[in-house]
Amino acid sequence: MFTVKDGAGCLKNVSVTINEPSSSVSVSTTMTAVDCKGSSTGSVTLTATGGTSPHTYQLGTGSFQASSSFTNLSAGIYNFTVKDSKGCTQSVSVTVTEPSALTLTSSNILNVDCKGNNTGVVVLSASGGTAPNSYQIGGGSISHRSPNSIK
């Protein structure tokens, strides 16, 4: 209740209600990891609740945008800010991950004994990357699937 009094002593009262949003801006995240080490295929999607809609989204110090999805991200830590229509903000950091580098080694190489025979042998071992690994010989069809090696 506010009261004003003029020079003659006359009074006037007024009631004022100041409202606020039922909740502050809150952010949840969904991260999709980079598919191959060193690539930029990761993504982050933000979901904002609370505050006053609509919400806008910012990556780092970039411009605010209407879309809550950020794509073509490489591995690393990203800082996001969500802003509601009243200018209230909430920040969150998200780590985009990547698999370790895919490596392939060969061992136990046994040469073909006679021209035209199919007696050659090689043992291949893969590590890193994202399992399961598939192996091909000479660009042909997949000859073996294994978590880590082919003989």
PDB file of C-alpha atoms in Angstrom, residues 28-140:
ATOM      1  CA  SER A  28      19.341 -29.052 -18.936  1.00  0.00           C
ATOM      2  CA  THR A  29      21.660 -30.321 -21.659  1.00  0.00           C
ATOM      3  CA  THR A  30      21.985 -33.196 -24.098  1.00  0.00           C
ATOM      4  CA  MET A  31      25.460 -33.811 -25.543  1.00  0.00           C
ATOM      5  CA  THR A  32      26.302 -35.956 -28.571  1.00  0.00           C
ATOM      6  CA  ALA A  33      29.976 -36.940 -28.656  1.00  0.00           C
ATOM      7  CA  VAL A  34      32.258 -36.456 -31.643  1.00  0.00           C
ATOM      8  CA  ASP A  35      32.189 -39.636 -33.773  1.00  0.00           C
ATOM      9  CA  CYS A  36      35.906 -39.800 -34.713  1.00  0.00           C
ATOM     10  CA  LYS A  37      38.869 -38.275 -32.904  1.00  0.00           C
ATOM     11  CA  GLY A  38      39.663 -34.848 -34.286  1.00  0.00           C
ATOM     12  CA  SER A  39      36.411 -34.337 -36.175  1.00  0.00           C
ATOM     13  CA  SER A  40      33.729 -31.715 -35.507  1.00  0.00           C
ATOM     14  CA  THR A  41      30.582 -33.803 -35.371  1.00  0.00           C
ATOM     15  CA  GLY A  42      29.588 -33.207 -31.743  1.00  0.00           C
ATOM     16  CA  SER A  43      26.462 -31.360 -30.722  1.00  0.00           C
ATOM     17  CA  VAL A  44      24.761 -29.870 -27.683  1.00  0.00           C
ATOM     18  CA  THR A  45      21.039 -29.250 -27.256  1.00  0.00           C
ATOM     19  CA  LEU A  46      19.828 -27.049 -24.407  1.00  0.00           C
ATOM     20  CA  THR A  47      16.402 -27.285 -22.800  1.00  0.00           C
ATOM     21  CA  ALA A  48      15.309 -24.195 -20.868  1.00  0.00           C
ATOM     22  CA  THR A  49      12.517 -24.037 -18.322  1.00  0.00           C
ATOM     23  CA  GLY A  50      11.392 -21.331 -15.945  1.00  0.00           C
ATOM     24  CA  GLY A  51      11.758 -17.623 -16.345  1.00  0.00           C
ATOM     25  CA  THR A  52       9.597 -15.897 -18.945  1.00  0.00           C
ATOM     26  CA  SER A  53       9.343 -17.381 -22.440  1.00  0.00           C
ATOM     27  CA  PRO A  54      10.611 -17.182 -25.082  1.00  0.00           C
ATOM     28  CA  HIS A  55      14.206 -18.162 -24.327  1.00  0.00           C
ATOM     29  CA  THR A  56      17.256 -17.444 -26.467  1.00  0.00           C
ATOM     30  CA  TYR A  57      20.574 -19.295 -26.475  1.00  0.00           C
ATOM     31  CA  GLN A  58      24.212 -18.248 -26.748  1.00  0.00           C
ATOM     32  CA  LEU A  59      27.442 -20.190 -27.280  1.00  0.00           C
ATOM     33  CA  GLY A  60      30.439 -18.465 -25.688  1.00  0.00           C
ATOM     34  CA  THR A  61      30.425 -14.780 -26.580  1.00  0.00           C
ATOM     35  CA  GLY A  62      28.473 -15.263 -29.810  1.00  0.00           C
ATOM     36  CA  SER A  63      25.073 -13.801 -30.601  1.00  0.00           C
ATOM     37  CA  PHE A  64      21.931 -15.041 -28.908  1.00  0.00           C
ATOM     38  CA  GLN A  65      19.784 -17.207 -31.190  1.00  0.00           C
ATOM     39  CA  ALA A  66      16.331 -18.776 -31.106  1.00  0.00           C
ATOM     40  CA  SER A  67      17.638 -22.313 -31.756  1.00  0.00           C
ATOM     41  CA  SER A  68      18.677 -24.333 -28.728  1.00  0.00           C
ATOM     42  CA  SER A  69      20.835 -26.718 -30.808  1.00  0.00           C
ATOM     43  CA  PHE A  70      24.539 -26.221 -31.484  1.00  0.00           C
ATOM     44  CA  THR A  71      26.186 -28.541 -34.017  1.00  0.00           C
ATOM     45  CA  ASN A  72      29.543 -29.144 -35.711  1.00  0.00           C
ATOM     46  CA  LEU A  73      31.370 -29.002 -32.387  1.00  0.00           C
ATOM     47  CA  SER A  74      34.795 -30.546 -31.802  1.00  0.00           C
ATOM     48  CA  ALA A  75      35.813 -32.044 -28.459  1.00  0.00           C
ATOM     49  CA  GLY A  76      36.181 -29.485 -25.684  1.00  0.00           C
ATOM     50  CA  ILE A  77      34.432 -27.464 -22.998  1.00  0.00           C
ATOM     51  CA  TYR A  78      31.725 -25.074 -24.175  1.00  0.00           C
ATOM     52  CA  ASN A  79      30.011 -22.323 -22.193  1.00  0.00           C
ATOM     53  CA  PHE A  80      26.363 -21.599 -22.962  1.00  0.00           C
ATOM     54  CA  THR A  81      23.999 -18.907 -21.694  1.00  0.00           C
ATOM     55  CA  VAL A  82      20.203 -19.026 -21.798  1.00  0.00           C
ATOM     56  CA  LYS A  83      18.292 -15.739 -21.580  1.00  0.00           C
ATOM     57  CA  ASP A  84      14.568 -15.325 -21.055  1.00  0.00           C
ATOM     58  CA  SER A  85      12.443 -12.507 -22.501  1.00  0.00           C
ATOM     59  CA  LYS A  86      13.023 -10.354 -19.402  1.00  0.00           C
ATOM     60  CA  GLY A  87      16.819 -10.610 -19.680  1.00  0.00           C
ATOM     61  CA  CYS A  88      17.295 -13.120 -16.857  1.00  0.00           C
ATOM     62  CA  THR A  89      20.118 -15.550 -17.601  1.00  0.00           C
ATOM     63  CA  GLN A  90      21.453 -18.939 -16.606  1.00  0.00           C
ATOM     64  CA  SER A  91      24.834 -20.292 -17.723  1.00  0.00           C
ATOM     65  CA  VAL A  92      26.033 -23.869 -18.090  1.00  0.00           C
ATOM     66  CA  SER A  93      29.253 -25.550 -19.248  1.00  0.00           C
ATOM     67  CA  VAL A  94      29.176 -28.735 -21.322  1.00  0.00           C
ATOM     68  CA  THR A  95      32.082 -31.014 -22.200  1.00  0.00           C
ATOM     69  CA  VAL A  96      31.852 -32.524 -25.682  1.00  0.00           C
ATOM     70  CA  THR A  97      33.818 -35.789 -25.689  1.00  0.00           C
ATOM     71  CA  GLU A  98      35.517 -37.802 -28.411  1.00  0.00           C
ATOM     72  CA  PRO A  99      36.820 -41.378 -28.657  1.00  0.00           C
ATOM     73  CA  SER A 100      40.525 -42.094 -28.585  1.00  0.00           C
ATOM     74  CA  ALA A 101      42.255 -42.297 -31.968  1.00  0.00           C
ATOM     75  CA  LEU A 102      41.641 -45.469 -33.975  1.00  0.00           C
ATOM     76  CA  THR A 103      44.861 -47.408 -34.501  1.00  0.00           C
ATOM     77  CA  LEU A 104      45.551 -50.540 -36.522  1.00  0.00           C
ATOM     78  CA  THR A 105      48.654 -52.680 -36.192  1.00  0.00           C
ATOM     79  CA  SER A 106      49.712 -55.830 -38.009  1.00  0.00           C
ATOM     80  CA  SER A 107      51.750 -58.700 -36.600  1.00  0.00           C
ATOM     81  CA  ASN A 108      52.544 -62.354 -37.224  1.00  0.00           C
ATOM     82  CA  ILE A 109      52.849 -61.862 -40.977  1.00  0.00           C
ATOM     83  CA  LEU A 110      53.300 -65.183 -42.790  1.00  0.00           C
ATOM     84  CA  ASN A 111      53.999 -64.912 -46.529  1.00  0.00           C
ATOM     85  CA  VAL A 112      52.333 -67.142 -49.119  1.00  0.00           C
ATOM     86  CA  ASP A 113      54.376 -70.364 -49.514  1.00  0.00           C
ATOM     87  CA  CYS A 114      53.926 -70.767 -53.279  1.00  0.00           C
ATOM     88  CA  LYS A 115      52.691 -68.440 -56.012  1.00  0.00           C
ATOM     89  CA  GLY A 116      48.936 -68.744 -56.433  1.00  0.00           C
ATOM     90  CA  ASN A 117      48.307 -70.303 -53.007  1.00  0.00           C
ATOM     91  CA  ASN A 118      46.135 -68.727 -50.323  1.00  0.00           C
ATOM     92  CA  THR A 119      48.412 -69.539 -47.397  1.00  0.00           C
ATOM     93  CA  GLY A 120      49.384 -66.005 -46.310  1.00  0.00           C
ATOM     94  CA  VAL A 121      48.500 -64.887 -42.810  1.00  0.00           C
ATOM     95  CA  VAL A 122      48.443 -61.541 -41.046  1.00  0.00           C
ATOM     96  CA  VAL A 123      47.061 -60.671 -37.610  1.00  0.00           C
ATOM     97  CA  LEU A 124      45.515 -57.202 -37.381  1.00  0.00           C
ATOM     98  CA  SER A 125      44.713 -55.548 -34.084  1.00  0.00           C
ATOM     99  CA  ALA A 126      42.656 -52.392 -33.741  1.00  0.00           C
ATOM    100  CA  SER A 127      42.336 -50.203 -30.686  1.00  0.00           C
ATOM    101  CA  GLY A 128      40.658 -46.923 -29.872  1.00  0.00           C
ATOM    102  CA  GLY A 129      37.827 -45.539 -31.925  1.00  0.00           C
ATOM    103  CA  THR A 130      34.276 -46.653 -31.240  1.00  0.00           C
ATOM    104  CA  ALA A 131      33.554 -50.391 -31.074  1.00  0.00           C
ATOM    105  CA  PRO A 132      32.649 -52.606 -32.793  1.00  0.00           C
ATOM    106  CA  ASN A 133      35.359 -52.537 -35.440  1.00  0.00           C
ATOM    107  CA  SER A 134      34.804 -53.972 -38.928  1.00  0.00           C
ATOM    108  CA  TYR A 135      37.615 -55.253 -41.136  1.00  0.00           C
ATOM    109  CA  GLN A 136      37.804 -55.335 -44.916  1.00  0.00           C
ATOM    110  CA  ILE A 137      40.347 -56.898 -47.224  1.00  0.00           C
ATOM    111  CA  GLY A 138      41.208 -54.931 -50.350  1.00  0.00           C
ATOM    112  CA  GLY A 139      38.084 -52.765 -50.142  1.00  0.00           C
ATOM    113  CA  GLY A 140      35.834 -55.802 -50.497  1.00  0.00           C
TER     114      GLY A 140
END
